[in-house]
CSV table of C-alpha atoms in Angstrom, one decimal:
chain,number,residue,atom,x,y,z
A,1,UNK,CA,-11.4,16.7,26.1
A,2,UNK,CA,-11.0,13.4,27.9
A,3,UNK,CA,-11.5,10.3,25.8
A,4,UNK,CA,-12.0,6.8,27.3
A,5,UNK,CA,-10.9,3.9,25.1
A,6,UNK,CA,-12.7,0.6,25.7
A,7,UNK,CA,-9.5,-1.4,25.9
A,8,UNK,CA,-11.2,-4.8,26.3
A,9,UNK,CA,-13.3,-4.1,23.2
A,10,UNK,CA,-10.3,-3.1,21.3
A,11,UNK,CA,-8.2,-6.2,22.1
A,12,UNK,CA,-11.2,-8.5,21.4
A,13,UNK,CA,-11.7,-6.8,18.1
A,14,UNK,CA,-8.1,-7.3,17.1
A,15,UNK,CA,-8.2,-10.9,18.2
A,16,UNK,CA,-11.4,-11.6,16.3
A,17,UNK,CA,-10.1,-10.0,13.1
A,18,UNK,CA,-6.8,-11.9,13.2
A,19,UNK,CA,-8.6,-15.2,13.8
A,20,UNK,CA,-10.6,-14.6,10.5
A,21,UNK,CA,-8.7,-15.9,7.4
A,22,UNK,CA,-8.9,-13.0,4.9
A,23,UNK,CA,-6.0,-13.9,2.6
A,24,UNK,CA,-6.2,-12.2,-0.8
A,25,UNK,CA,-7.5,-14.6,-3.4
A,26,UNK,CA,-5.6,-12.8,-6.2
A,27,UNK,CA,-2.4,-13.7,-4.3
A,28,UNK,CA,-3.3,-17.1,-3.0
A,29,UNK,CA,-5.5,-19.3,-5.2
A,30,UNK,CA,-8.6,-20.4,-3.4
A,31,UNK,CA,-8.2,-18.0,-0.5
A,32,UNK,CA,-11.4,-16.7,1.0
A,33,UNK,CA,-10.9,-13.0,0.6
A,34,UNK,CA,-12.8,-10.4,2.6
A,35,UNK,CA,-16.4,-11.7,2.7
A,36,UNK,CA,-16.3,-13.0,6.3
A,37,UNK,CA,-14.2,-10.3,7.8
A,38,UNK,CA,-16.2,-7.6,6.1
A,39,UNK,CA,-19.3,-9.1,7.6
A,40,UNK,CA,-17.7,-9.0,11.0
A,41,UNK,CA,-16.7,-5.4,10.6
A,42,UNK,CA,-20.1,-4.4,9.3
A,43,UNK,CA,-21.9,-6.0,12.3
A,44,UNK,CA,-19.5,-4.4,14.8
A,45,UNK,CA,-19.9,-0.9,13.3
A,46,UNK,CA,-23.7,-1.3,13.3
A,47,UNK,CA,-23.6,-2.4,16.9
A,48,UNK,CA,-21.8,0.7,18.0
A,49,UNK,CA,-24.4,2.9,16.2
A,50,UNK,CA,-22.9,3.7,12.8
A,51,UNK,CA,-24.7,3.7,9.5
A,52,UNK,CA,-23.1,0.9,7.4
A,53,UNK,CA,-22.7,0.2,3.7
A,54,UNK,CA,-20.9,-2.6,1.9
A,55,UNK,CA,-19.2,-2.1,-1.4
A,56,UNK,CA,-18.3,-5.0,-3.8
A,57,UNK,CA,-15.9,-3.7,-6.5
A,58,UNK,CA,-15.6,-7.3,-7.8
A,59,UNK,CA,-17.6,-10.4,-6.9
A,60,UNK,CA,-16.6,-11.6,-3.5
A,61,UNK,CA,-14.3,-8.7,-2.8
A,62,UNK,CA,-16.0,-6.7,-0.1
A,63,UNK,CA,-15.3,-3.3,1.5
A,64,UNK,CA,-17.2,-1.8,4.4
A,65,UNK,CA,-17.9,1.9,5.2
A,66,UNK,CA,-19.3,3.0,8.6
A,67,UNK,CA,-20.5,6.6,9.0
A,68,UNK,CA,-20.8,8.5,12.2
A,69,UNK,CA,-22.9,11.4,11.1
A,70,UNK,CA,-21.9,14.9,12.2
A,71,UNK,CA,-24.3,17.6,13.2
A,72,UNK,CA,-23.4,19.6,10.1
A,73,UNK,CA,-21.1,22.3,9.0
A,74,UNK,CA,-17.8,20.6,10.0
A,75,UNK,CA,-15.1,19.0,8.0
A,76,UNK,CA,-15.4,15.3,7.2
A,77,UNK,CA,-12.7,12.7,8.0
A,78,UNK,CA,-12.1,9.2,6.7
A,79,UNK,CA,-10.1,6.5,8.6
A,80,UNK,CA,-8.9,4.0,6.0
A,81,UNK,CA,-7.4,0.5,6.5
A,82,UNK,CA,-7.4,-2.7,4.6
A,83,UNK,CA,-8.8,-6.1,5.7
A,84,UNK,CA,-7.0,-8.4,3.3
A,85,UNK,CA,-3.7,-10.2,4.0
A,86,UNK,CA,-1.0,-11.9,2.2
A,87,UNK,CA,-0.3,-15.7,2.5
A,88,UNK,CA,0.6,-17.6,5.7
A,89,UNK,CA,3.5,-19.7,4.3
A,90,UNK,CA,5.9,-20.6,7.1
A,91,UNK,CA,3.6,-19.5,9.9
A,92,UNK,CA,2.8,-22.4,12.4
A,93,UNK,CA,-0.3,-20.7,13.9
A,94,UNK,CA,-1.2,-17.8,11.6
A,95,UNK,CA,-4.7,-17.2,13.1
A,96,UNK,CA,-4.0,-17.8,16.8
A,97,UNK,CA,-4.0,-14.1,17.9
A,98,UNK,CA,-1.9,-15.3,20.8
A,99,UNK,CA,-0.9,-12.6,23.3
A,100,UNK,CA,2.6,-12.7,24.8
A,101,UNK,CA,4.5,-10.0,26.6
A,102,UNK,CA,2.2,-7.3,25.5
A,103,UNK,CA,2.2,-8.4,21.8
A,104,UNK,CA,-0.5,-10.0,19.8
A,105,UNK,CA,0.6,-12.4,17.1
A,106,UNK,CA,-0.8,-13.6,13.8
A,107,UNK,CA,-1.2,-12.9,10.1
A,108,UNK,CA,-2.5,-9.4,9.6
A,109,UNK,CA,-2.0,-8.3,13.2
A,110,UNK,CA,0.5,-5.7,12.1
A,111,UNK,CA,-0.5,-5.3,8.5
A,112,UNK,CA,-3.1,-4.1,9.3
A,113,UNK,CA,-6.0,-5.5,11.3
A,114,UNK,CA,-5.0,-3.9,14.6
A,115,UNK,CA,-5.2,-0.5,12.8
A,116,UNK,CA,-8.7,-1.4,11.5
A,117,UNK,CA,-9.7,-2.3,15.1
A,118,UNK,CA,-8.3,1.0,16.3
A,119,UNK,CA,-10.5,2.9,13.8
A,120,UNK,CA,-13.6,1.0,15.0
A,121,UNK,CA,-12.7,1.6,18.7
A,122,UNK,CA,-12.0,5.3,18.1
A,123,UNK,CA,-15.5,5.6,16.7
A,124,UNK,CA,-16.9,3.7,19.7
A,125,UNK,CA,-15.1,6.0,22.1
A,126,UNK,CA,-16.8,9.0,20.5
A,127,UNK,CA,-20.2,7.3,20.7
A,128,UNK,CA,-19.7,6.1,24.3
A,129,UNK,CA,-18.6,9.6,25.3
A,130,UNK,CA,-21.6,11.2,23.7
A,131,UNK,CA,-19.4,13.4,21.6
A,132,UNK,CA,-21.1,15.0,18.7
A,133,UNK,CA,-18.8,15.9,15.8
A,134,UNK,CA,-19.8,18.7,13.4
A,135,UNK,CA,-18.5,16.8,10.4
A,136,UNK,CA,-19.0,13.2,9.4
A,137,UNK,CA,-16.5,10.5,10.4
A,138,UNK,CA,-16.1,7.6,8.0
A,139,UNK,CA,-14.6,4.2,9.0
A,140,UNK,CA,-13.4,2.5,5.8
A,141,UNK,CA,-12.3,-1.2,5.9
A,142,UNK,CA,-11.2,-1.9,2.3
A,143,UNK,CA,-10.5,-4.9,0.1
A,144,UNK,CA,-7.4,-5.8,-1.9
A,145,UNK,CA,-4.8,-3.3,-0.8
A,146,UNK,CA,-2.2,-6.2,-0.9
A,147,UNK,CA,-2.6,-6.6,-4.7
A,148,UNK,CA,-4.1,-3.8,-6.8
A,149,UNK,CA,-6.2,-1.7,-4.3
A,150,UNK,CA,-9.6,-2.2,-6.0
A,151,UNK,CA,-11.2,-1.5,-2.6
A,152,UNK,CA,-10.0,2.1,-2.2
A,153,UNK,CA,-10.2,2.8,-5.9
A,154,UNK,CA,-13.9,1.9,-5.7
A,155,UNK,CA,-14.4,3.6,-2.4
A,156,UNK,CA,-13.4,7.1,-3.7
A,157,UNK,CA,-16.0,6.8,-6.5
A,158,UNK,CA,-18.7,6.7,-3.8
A,159,UNK,CA,-17.3,8.8,-0.9
A,160,UNK,CA,-15.1,11.9,-0.7
A,161,UNK,CA,-14.1,13.4,2.6
A,162,UNK,CA,-12.1,16.6,3.3
A,163,UNK,CA,-9.3,14.5,4.8
A,164,UNK,CA,-8.2,10.9,5.4
A,165,UNK,CA,-5.9,9.1,7.8
A,166,UNK,CA,-4.5,5.8,6.3
A,167,UNK,CA,-3.8,3.8,9.4
A,168,UNK,CA,-1.0,1.6,8.0
A,169,UNK,CA,1.5,0.8,10.7
A,170,UNK,CA,4.2,3.5,11.0
A,171,UNK,CA,5.7,2.8,14.5
A,172,UNK,CA,3.7,5.8,15.7
A,173,UNK,CA,5.4,8.2,13.3
A,174,UNK,CA,3.6,10.5,11.0
A,175,UNK,CA,4.2,9.5,7.3
A,176,UNK,CA,4.1,12.4,4.9
A,177,UNK,CA,5.3,10.7,1.7
A,178,UNK,CA,5.9,7.3,0.0
A,179,UNK,CA,7.1,6.2,-3.4
A,180,UNK,CA,4.9,5.1,-6.3
A,181,UNK,CA,5.8,2.3,-8.7
A,182,UNK,CA,5.5,1.5,-12.4
A,183,UNK,CA,5.6,-2.1,-13.6
A,184,UNK,CA,7.1,-2.4,-17.1
A,185,UNK,CA,7.7,-5.3,-19.5
A,186,UNK,CA,10.2,-5.2,-22.4
A,187,UNK,CA,9.9,-7.9,-25.0
A,188,UNK,CA,12.9,-8.5,-27.2
A,189,UNK,CA,12.4,-10.5,-30.4
A,190,UNK,CA,15.0,-12.6,-32.1
A,191,UNK,CA,14.8,-15.3,-34.7
A,192,UNK,CA,14.7,-19.0,-33.7
A,193,UNK,CA,17.1,-21.3,-35.5
A,194,UNK,CA,19.1,-24.4,-34.9
A,195,UNK,CA,22.1,-23.8,-32.8
A,196,UNK,CA,24.4,-24.5,-35.7
A,197,UNK,CA,22.8,-21.9,-38.0
A,198,UNK,CA,24.6,-18.7,-36.8
A,199,UNK,CA,23.7,-17.3,-40.3
A,200,UNK,CA,20.0,-17.6,-39.6
A,201,UNK,CA,19.5,-17.2,-35.8
A,202,UNK,CA,19.1,-13.9,-34.0
A,203,UNK,CA,19.7,-14.3,-30.3
A,204,UNK,CA,17.1,-12.4,-28.3
A,205,UNK,CA,19.0,-13.3,-25.1
A,206,UNK,CA,22.2,-11.7,-26.3
A,207,UNK,CA,20.3,-8.6,-27.2
A,208,UNK,CA,18.9,-8.6,-23.7
A,209,UNK,CA,22.4,-8.4,-22.4
A,210,UNK,CA,23.0,-5.2,-24.4
A,211,UNK,CA,19.8,-3.8,-22.9
A,212,UNK,CA,20.8,-4.7,-19.3
A,213,UNK,CA,24.1,-2.9,-19.7
A,214,UNK,CA,22.3,0.3,-20.7
A,215,UNK,CA,19.8,-0.2,-17.9
A,216,UNK,CA,22.7,-0.3,-15.4
A,217,UNK,CA,23.9,3.1,-16.7
A,218,UNK,CA,20.4,4.5,-16.3
A,219,UNK,CA,20.1,3.2,-12.8
A,220,UNK,CA,23.3,4.9,-11.7
A,221,UNK,CA,22.1,8.1,-13.3
A,222,UNK,CA,18.9,7.9,-11.3
A,223,UNK,CA,20.8,7.4,-8.1
A,224,UNK,CA,22.7,10.6,-8.8
A,225,UNK,CA,19.7,12.8,-9.3
A,226,UNK,CA,18.3,15.1,-6.6
A,227,UNK,CA,17.0,13.0,-3.7
A,228,UNK,CA,13.7,13.4,-2.0
A,229,UNK,CA,14.3,14.7,1.6
A,230,UNK,CA,12.2,11.9,3.1
A,231,UNK,CA,12.4,9.1,0.5
A,232,UNK,CA,15.9,9.3,-1.0
A,233,UNK,CA,16.4,8.5,-4.7
A,234,UNK,CA,14.1,6.9,-7.2
A,235,UNK,CA,15.1,3.3,-8.2
A,236,UNK,CA,14.4,0.3,-10.3
A,237,UNK,CA,15.3,-3.4,-10.4
A,238,UNK,CA,15.0,-6.2,-12.9
A,239,UNK,CA,12.3,-8.4,-11.5
A,240,UNK,CA,12.3,-11.3,-14.0
A,241,UNK,CA,14.1,-12.4,-17.2
A,242,UNK,CA,12.7,-15.1,-19.3
A,243,UNK,CA,14.1,-16.3,-22.7
A,244,UNK,CA,15.0,-19.3,-24.7
A,245,UNK,CA,13.5,-22.7,-25.3
A,246,UNK,CA,16.4,-25.1,-25.5
A,247,UNK,CA,20.2,-25.5,-25.5
A,248,UNK,CA,20.4,-26.0,-29.3
A,249,UNK,CA,18.0,-23.2,-30.3
A,250,UNK,CA,18.6,-19.5,-30.8
A,251,UNK,CA,16.3,-17.6,-28.5
A,252,UNK,CA,13.3,-16.2,-30.4
A,253,UNK,CA,12.0,-14.1,-27.5
A,254,UNK,CA,13.3,-12.7,-24.2
A,255,UNK,CA,11.1,-10.8,-21.8
A,256,UNK,CA,12.4,-8.5,-19.1
A,257,UNK,CA,10.1,-7.2,-16.3
A,258,UNK,CA,11.1,-4.1,-14.4
A,259,UNK,CA,9.7,-2.4,-11.3
A,260,UNK,CA,10.5,1.3,-11.2
A,261,UNK,CA,9.9,3.1,-7.8
A,262,UNK,CA,9.0,6.7,-8.4
A,263,UNK,CA,9.2,9.9,-6.3
A,264,UNK,CA,6.7,12.7,-6.0
A,265,UNK,CA,7.1,14.8,-9.1
A,266,UNK,CA,8.1,11.9,-11.4
A,267,UNK,CA,5.5,11.2,-14.0
A,268,UNK,CA,4.7,8.0,-15.9
A,269,UNK,CA,5.4,9.7,-19.2
A,270,UNK,CA,8.9,10.8,-18.1
A,271,UNK,CA,9.7,7.3,-16.8
A,272,UNK,CA,8.5,5.5,-19.9
A,273,UNK,CA,10.4,7.9,-22.1
A,274,UNK,CA,13.7,7.1,-20.4
A,275,UNK,CA,13.3,3.4,-21.2
A,276,UNK,CA,12.0,4.0,-24.7
A,277,UNK,CA,15.0,6.2,-25.4
A,278,UNK,CA,17.3,3.3,-24.6
A,279,UNK,CA,15.4,0.9,-26.9
A,280,UNK,CA,15.5,3.4,-29.7
A,281,UNK,CA,19.3,3.9,-29.3
A,282,UNK,CA,19.9,0.1,-29.4
A,283,UNK,CA,17.7,-0.4,-32.5
A,284,UNK,CA,19.4,2.4,-34.3
A,285,UNK,CA,22.8,0.9,-33.6
A,286,UNK,CA,21.7,-2.6,-34.7
A,287,UNK,CA,19.0,-3.2,-37.2
A,288,UNK,CA,18.4,-6.7,-35.7
A,289,UNK,CA,17.6,-5.3,-32.3
A,290,UNK,CA,13.8,-5.4,-32.1
A,291,UNK,CA,12.1,-4.6,-28.7
A,292,UNK,CA,8.8,-3.2,-27.5
A,293,UNK,CA,7.8,-1.7,-24.1
A,294,UNK,CA,4.5,-1.9,-22.3
A,295,UNK,CA,3.2,-0.8,-19.0
A,296,UNK,CA,1.6,-3.4,-16.7
A,297,UNK,CA,0.6,-1.4,-13.7
A,298,UNK,CA,1.1,2.2,-12.4
A,299,UNK,CA,0.6,3.4,-8.8
A,300,UNK,CA,1.4,7.1,-8.1
A,301,UNK,CA,3.7,8.4,-5.3
A,302,UNK,CA,2.2,10.3,-2.4
A,303,UNK,CA,3.2,13.4,-0.5
A,304,UNK,CA,1.4,15.8,1.9
A,305,UNK,CA,2.7,19.1,3.1
A,306,UNK,CA,3.8,19.2,6.8
A,307,UNK,CA,1.5,22.2,7.3
A,308,UNK,CA,-1.7,20.5,5.9
A,309,UNK,CA,-4.6,20.8,8.3
A,310,UNK,CA,-4.9,17.0,8.8
A,311,UNK,CA,-1.2,16.8,9.5
A,312,UNK,CA,-1.4,19.6,12.1
A,313,UNK,CA,-4.5,18.0,13.6
A,314,UNK,CA,-3.0,14.5,14.1
A,315,UNK,CA,0.2,16.0,15.3
A,316,UNK,CA,-1.6,17.9,18.0
A,317,UNK,CA,-3.5,14.8,19.1
A,318,UNK,CA,-0.3,12.6,19.1
A,319,UNK,CA,1.5,15.2,21.2
A,320,UNK,CA,-1.4,15.2,23.7
A,321,UNK,CA,-1.4,11.4,24.0
A,322,UNK,CA,2.3,10.6,23.7
A,323,UNK,CA,3.7,13.7,25.5
A,324,UNK,CA,6.3,14.0,22.7
A,325,UNK,CA,6.3,15.1,19.1
A,326,UNK,CA,6.2,12.2,16.7
A,327,UNK,CA,8.8,12.3,13.9
A,328,UNK,CA,7.7,13.2,10.4
A,329,UNK,CA,8.9,10.5,8.0
A,330,UNK,CA,8.7,9.0,4.6
A,331,UNK,CA,8.1,5.3,3.9
A,332,UNK,CA,9.1,3.1,1.0
A,333,UNK,CA,6.1,0.8,0.5
A,334,UNK,CA,3.2,1.9,-1.6
A,335,UNK,CA,-0.1,2.6,0.2
A,336,UNK,CA,-3.7,3.5,-0.5
A,337,UNK,CA,-2.9,7.0,0.6
A,338,UNK,CA,-1.8,7.8,-3.0
A,339,UNK,CA,-5.3,7.1,-4.4
A,340,UNK,CA,-7.0,9.2,-1.7
A,341,UNK,CA,-4.6,12.1,-2.3
A,342,UNK,CA,-5.1,11.9,-6.1
A,343,UNK,CA,-8.9,12.1,-5.5
A,344,UNK,CA,-8.3,15.5,-3.8
A,345,UNK,CA,-8.6,14.2,-0.2
A,346,UNK,CA,-6.0,15.7,2.1
A,347,UNK,CA,-4.3,12.5,3.5
A,348,UNK,CA,-1.7,11.5,6.0
A,349,UNK,CA,-0.5,8.1,7.2
A,350,UNK,CA,0.0,7.0,10.8
A,351,UNK,CA,-0.4,3.7,12.6
A,352,UNK,CA,0.8,1.6,15.6
A,353,UNK,CA,4.0,-0.3,16.3
A,354,UNK,CA,4.9,-3.9,15.6
A,355,UNK,CA,6.8,-6.0,13.1
A,356,UNK,CA,6.6,-8.8,10.6
A,357,UNK,CA,4.5,-7.6,7.6
A,358,UNK,CA,4.5,-10.5,5.1
A,359,UNK,CA,6.9,-12.4,7.4
A,360,UNK,CA,6.7,-15.8,9.1
A,361,UNK,CA,6.2,-14.1,12.5
A,362,UNK,CA,3.9,-11.0,12.7
A,363,UNK,CA,2.9,-9.1,15.8
A,364,UNK,CA,1.5,-5.8,17.0
A,365,UNK,CA,2.3,-4.0,20.3
A,366,UNK,CA,-1.0,-3.7,22.1
A,367,UNK,CA,-0.2,-0.6,24.1
A,368,UNK,CA,0.7,1.3,20.9
A,369,UNK,CA,-2.7,0.4,19.4
A,370,UNK,CA,-4.4,1.7,22.6
A,371,UNK,CA,-2.5,5.0,22.3
A,372,UNK,CA,-3.1,5.1,18.5
A,373,UNK,CA,-6.9,4.6,19.1
A,374,UNK,CA,-6.9,7.6,21.4
A,375,UNK,CA,-5.0,9.7,18.8
A,376,UNK,CA,-7.6,8.8,16.2
A,377,UNK,CA,-10.5,9.8,18.4
A,378,UNK,CA,-8.8,13.1,19.4
A,379,UNK,CA,-8.0,13.9,15.8
A,380,UNK,CA,-11.6,13.4,14.8
A,381,UNK,CA,-12.7,15.8,17.5
A,382,UNK,CA,-10.0,18.3,16.5
A,383,UNK,CA,-10.5,18.1,12.8
A,384,UNK,CA,-14.2,17.6,12.3
A,385,UNK,CA,-15.2,21.0,13.6
C-alpha cells in the first residue's frame, strides 16, 4: 500500500519541537520540563484527528498519548518516544533548529524529538490516506526518560498494547537488546581520630583500597564470562569515591558508588550477592572492616526475539522502504523499551540517523526521518491487522 508522508509537516514539527526548551528539571535546576512541549504535541495530535490524553506522573511532568482508534479485532501498537532533553551546556544555539546540508541541528533533534515528530507524521499519513487500521495505534510522547523514566513507568499503568516501537535513534538499524543497570552505594565506616593517634583511628579510606582491589578482580571475572551475542560482556565502573574530612584526621567514612551494567538474564539478586560476598570476605579477614551495601536505582536489561511478530513486521516495512535489510543490533544505553517489555508488551527499538546525543553539537539527518516515518506507517498497517 502506497503511503504519502507530508514532508513539509514533518520538518516543521521537528523544527517546532527543537525550538521548545524541554530540559529535564531533575537534571537541570529550574529547567522547564515537558509542560510546553507536551501542550504542543497534544494540540498537534488533536489537529490530525486523534483522541488525546495527558498524563502527569508528577506535578509539572507531562506525557501525552494520542490514540488512532482501530475498527476492532486487530492488534494494537504503541509508538513511544520521550520529549525531555538533557542540558545545553556548550551549545551556542541549542534551540535554533537550523538546517544545513540536509541536517537539522539543536538540542533534542537526535535524542529524540525527530523521532517523536516521525511518530506524529506517521499517524497523519494514515489519517490523510484514509487508512483504517483494525487495531488501535497509540502515539506516546513521554516525560523524564533522561533521568528515571517516570513517564513510561506511569504510561504502562494506564495503557497496554500488544506491541511497541521505541523510536530512539538507531541509525536505521533494528535494536533487539540493550543492557540494564544497577546503581549501588557502599559505605565503609572507620573511626575518626587525630592523625597522631594510630592506636585510636580506623582509616575508612584505607579499607576502601582493600575493597577496590577485590572489585578489580570481580570486574576481570565478569569480562571473562559468556558474552551476549549483541551486547558483549556485563561491566561495572566506580562512579564516585568520597572519604575523609582533613589531612590530620583519620577518615571516619568512605562512600563508593558503582554503576553495574547488566545483561539479559542477569538478576538484581545475583549482582548484589556478588558485591555482598566481597564485603563479607573482607569483614571476616579484618574485624575492623565495617561496610554496608545499598541499591540506589535498578533498570532492567531488554531483549526481544528476532522472530517476534513486531520485529518481523518492522523488518518487512524497512525492507520495503529502504530496499535493503536493516541490521539487527544491540545497543549499550538504557531505554524505556525495558519497561514496556517488562509489562508484557512485545517491543522493538528503531529510529533515524544522526549524532550528538548529550553533546555540544547535535543533529538529525532529515532524509532518514522521512524514511523512518514511512517505515512506522507501513509497520502500523502491517501489524495492526
